């Protein structure tokens, strides 16, 4: 069916949704097309208000902490299958907004502060979902990097920063041919994203080559006619005012048949795509297999930030577990991405006994509503005695859906005073104290980290989190996660805008790019994560290749325990004509190594990957000159480096020789 087969009223009706989750069916002329959240699992609300039960996978922030492309693909595939079971045609995911500030309440739904890492994982996730004949919706386009005043605030971003930091993850995601892209609520440089013609038409459609449906975030359209002219195809959810506004604009000649038909044809193409995909859809995994996958992803997502020897737990040890989050873990953050899982995890202490029956494990919640409550003090006293008498103490604390939630930002990066006090009290009586931290974004641990032996940051790791945690603490699993965002001491861009404008004055110096440029200390750097194994890097070689360079090195596991390492490649121009970050992530590979095993890792680095967005040339530019290529285990644990000369034929002049 094409637009020409419909009346003008039918066409205009199609441009806004039917209810909260459906495309208009035009009285049965079209089959149903059903949308459902979300990035961490299916939140499918068909009738009434309660979502159907589904698997609560680790959040995208946790998935990104695995730095594992294959897991991103697998999680996408399993989400696609669960969507099929719930007759969902388009999954409203993934969110790929950059973590510009760790205060953003929705960072748990996003992948990284680095656009390359975010793009790589989004690409795999989309391919995974869509391989099942279910569509995706890459969101929130664009520069939606905080929740405070999200409906009204204008992100003020210069063109270079937009192209180098806030667009690349969408550009990479677009290469996976997502069925839809969701525009953001906010304004970009003073124009609502929903009616931003340069953003939606010039950049997304013409520059990035996206040819699918652009739909609004729920309630993001301010003027439906202006949105249509910007090539936004679908307003969600249904809006009574839309049809009248469009009719009036059409009668006045504000919108043309061509503009209307273009959007209608894209919507009809979406319907047809879903219709063709339906018979091919297959569910190959059971709910319990999805749960097992959630456990595996959670295990790979955990980041061992510090370990002075307390981990892994040893055979026959007496272990004391405390903190109310040890009971159920934290599946995810708050808002539209939350999943109604009917999985009830066993308490951590029980799972530890199951993983290693030789352990003598005792646990107390020591949960108190405020510091003065007698129950809390009583519980604390008892806990201190148990901790003192244990070989090791495990304190489980962190953020949750109340602190990390859509629609609000965090006012602080530290844990609650009550949880910080609990850590300090337990650490005071046990020198082998291990802290397990839940979080959707960076946590400031500077107030207590020096008095504990080990810290395991587990993100919001879904319904399988406690099972994964027990495996990690006992050594049945070896931690291999890496931070996908910096854990700063003084965060960049944490200050809010003036409620109407948020000036991105740091430019491209976001996250580690900013901390490295300023030479700032950070609590833990981007890409950081320890293992129970040790890896040695050697034999770095760089050879010119057709598209740029081939970078090769060897990595050896010199420990007695099998482990996984995320080998990271960074590049930095030594004397750029324009201010540039010291180094930027340009490649990563996660490898498994048996004890004593050595593997070669090879990266292909294109000249385009070394480019910056030149405002002067209004395009990407790779400068002739000297670059440093570094490989390592984090952005600040660079093991090997090589300087190379990049020759760029017929490039604009570089700095004239003296
Ligand atoms: C919300 C979110 C978006 C979600 C949509 C539908 O406001 O911003 O991510 O997919 O509405 O729930």
Short mmCIF file of N, CA and C in Angstrom, two decimals, residues 67-68 480 535 537 553-557 563-567 588-594 597-602:
data_model
loop_
_atom_site.label_atom_id
_atom_site.label_comp_id
_atom_site.label_asym_id
_atom_site.label_seq_id
_atom_site.Cartn_x
_atom_site.Cartn_y
_atom_site.Cartn_z
N UNK A 67 32.18 -4.80 27.68
CA UNK A 67 33.00 -4.50 26.47
C UNK A 67 32.99 -5.72 25.55
N UNK A 68 31.85 -6.41 25.50
CA UNK A 68 31.79 -7.67 24.75
C UNK A 68 30.74 -7.56 23.66
N UNK A 480 35.87 -9.47 34.63
CA UNK A 480 36.49 -9.02 33.37
C UNK A 480 35.86 -7.71 32.88
N UNK A 535 47.83 -9.96 33.10
CA UNK A 535 48.10 -10.04 31.66
C UNK A 535 49.31 -9.19 31.30
N UNK A 537 51.53 -7.48 28.13
CA UNK A 537 51.43 -7.04 26.73
C UNK A 537 52.83 -7.00 26.13
N UNK A 553 49.65 -6.81 18.47
CA UNK A 553 50.40 -7.01 19.73
C UNK A 553 50.08 -8.39 20.28
N UNK A 554 50.83 -8.79 21.29
CA UNK A 554 50.56 -10.06 21.96
C UNK A 554 50.16 -9.81 23.41
N UNK A 555 49.27 -10.64 23.91
CA UNK A 555 48.85 -10.54 25.31
C UNK A 555 48.95 -11.94 25.93
N UNK A 556 49.60 -12.00 27.07
CA UNK A 556 49.80 -13.31 27.73
C UNK A 556 49.20 -13.30 29.12
N UNK A 557 48.52 -14.40 29.46
CA UNK A 557 47.99 -14.58 30.81
C UNK A 557 49.08 -15.24 31.65
N UNK A 563 41.28 -16.27 32.35
CA UNK A 563 40.67 -14.94 32.50
C UNK A 563 40.39 -14.29 31.17
N UNK A 564 39.67 -13.17 31.21
CA UNK A 564 39.38 -12.40 29.99
C UNK A 564 39.97 -11.01 30.16
N UNK A 565 40.52 -10.50 29.09
CA UNK A 565 41.13 -9.15 29.10
C UNK A 565 40.51 -8.32 27.98
N UNK A 566 40.21 -7.07 28.25
CA UNK A 566 39.75 -6.14 27.21
C UNK A 566 40.95 -5.31 26.79
N UNK A 567 41.47 -5.61 25.60
CA UNK A 567 42.64 -4.90 25.09
C UNK A 567 42.13 -3.64 24.39
N UNK A 588 38.83 -1.97 20.51
CA UNK A 588 38.92 -2.83 21.70
C UNK A 588 38.59 -4.26 21.28
N UNK A 589 39.22 -5.19 21.95
CA UNK A 589 38.96 -6.62 21.72
C UNK A 589 38.96 -7.31 23.07
N UNK A 590 37.95 -8.11 23.33
CA UNK A 590 37.92 -8.89 24.58
C UNK A 590 38.36 -10.31 24.26
N UNK A 591 39.43 -10.74 24.92
CA UNK A 591 39.98 -12.07 24.62
C UNK A 591 39.98 -12.94 25.87
N UNK A 592 39.79 -14.25 25.67
CA UNK A 592 39.86 -15.22 26.78
C UNK A 592 41.23 -15.88 26.72
N UNK A 593 41.89 -16.00 27.86
CA UNK A 593 43.22 -16.63 27.89
C UNK A 593 43.29 -17.65 29.01
N UNK A 594 43.69 -18.86 28.66
CA UNK A 594 43.93 -19.89 29.68
C UNK A 594 45.21 -19.53 30.43
N UNK A 597 48.50 -18.86 28.54
CA UNK A 597 48.23 -18.73 27.11
C UNK A 597 48.57 -17.32 26.61
N UNK A 598 49.04 -17.23 25.37
CA UNK A 598 49.33 -15.95 24.74
C UNK A 598 48.59 -15.88 23.41
N UNK A 599 48.02 -14.73 23.13
CA UNK A 599 47.29 -14.54 21.87
C UNK A 599 47.76 -13.25 21.20
N UNK A 600 47.68 -13.25 19.88
CA UNK A 600 47.94 -12.02 19.12
C UNK A 600 46.62 -11.30 18.93
N UNK A 601 46.66 -9.99 19.10
CA UNK A 601 45.47 -9.16 18.89
C UNK A 601 45.79 -8.19 17.76
N UNK A 602 44.92 -8.08 16.80
CA UNK A 602 45.18 -7.20 15.65
C UNK A 602 44.03 -6.20 15.51
#
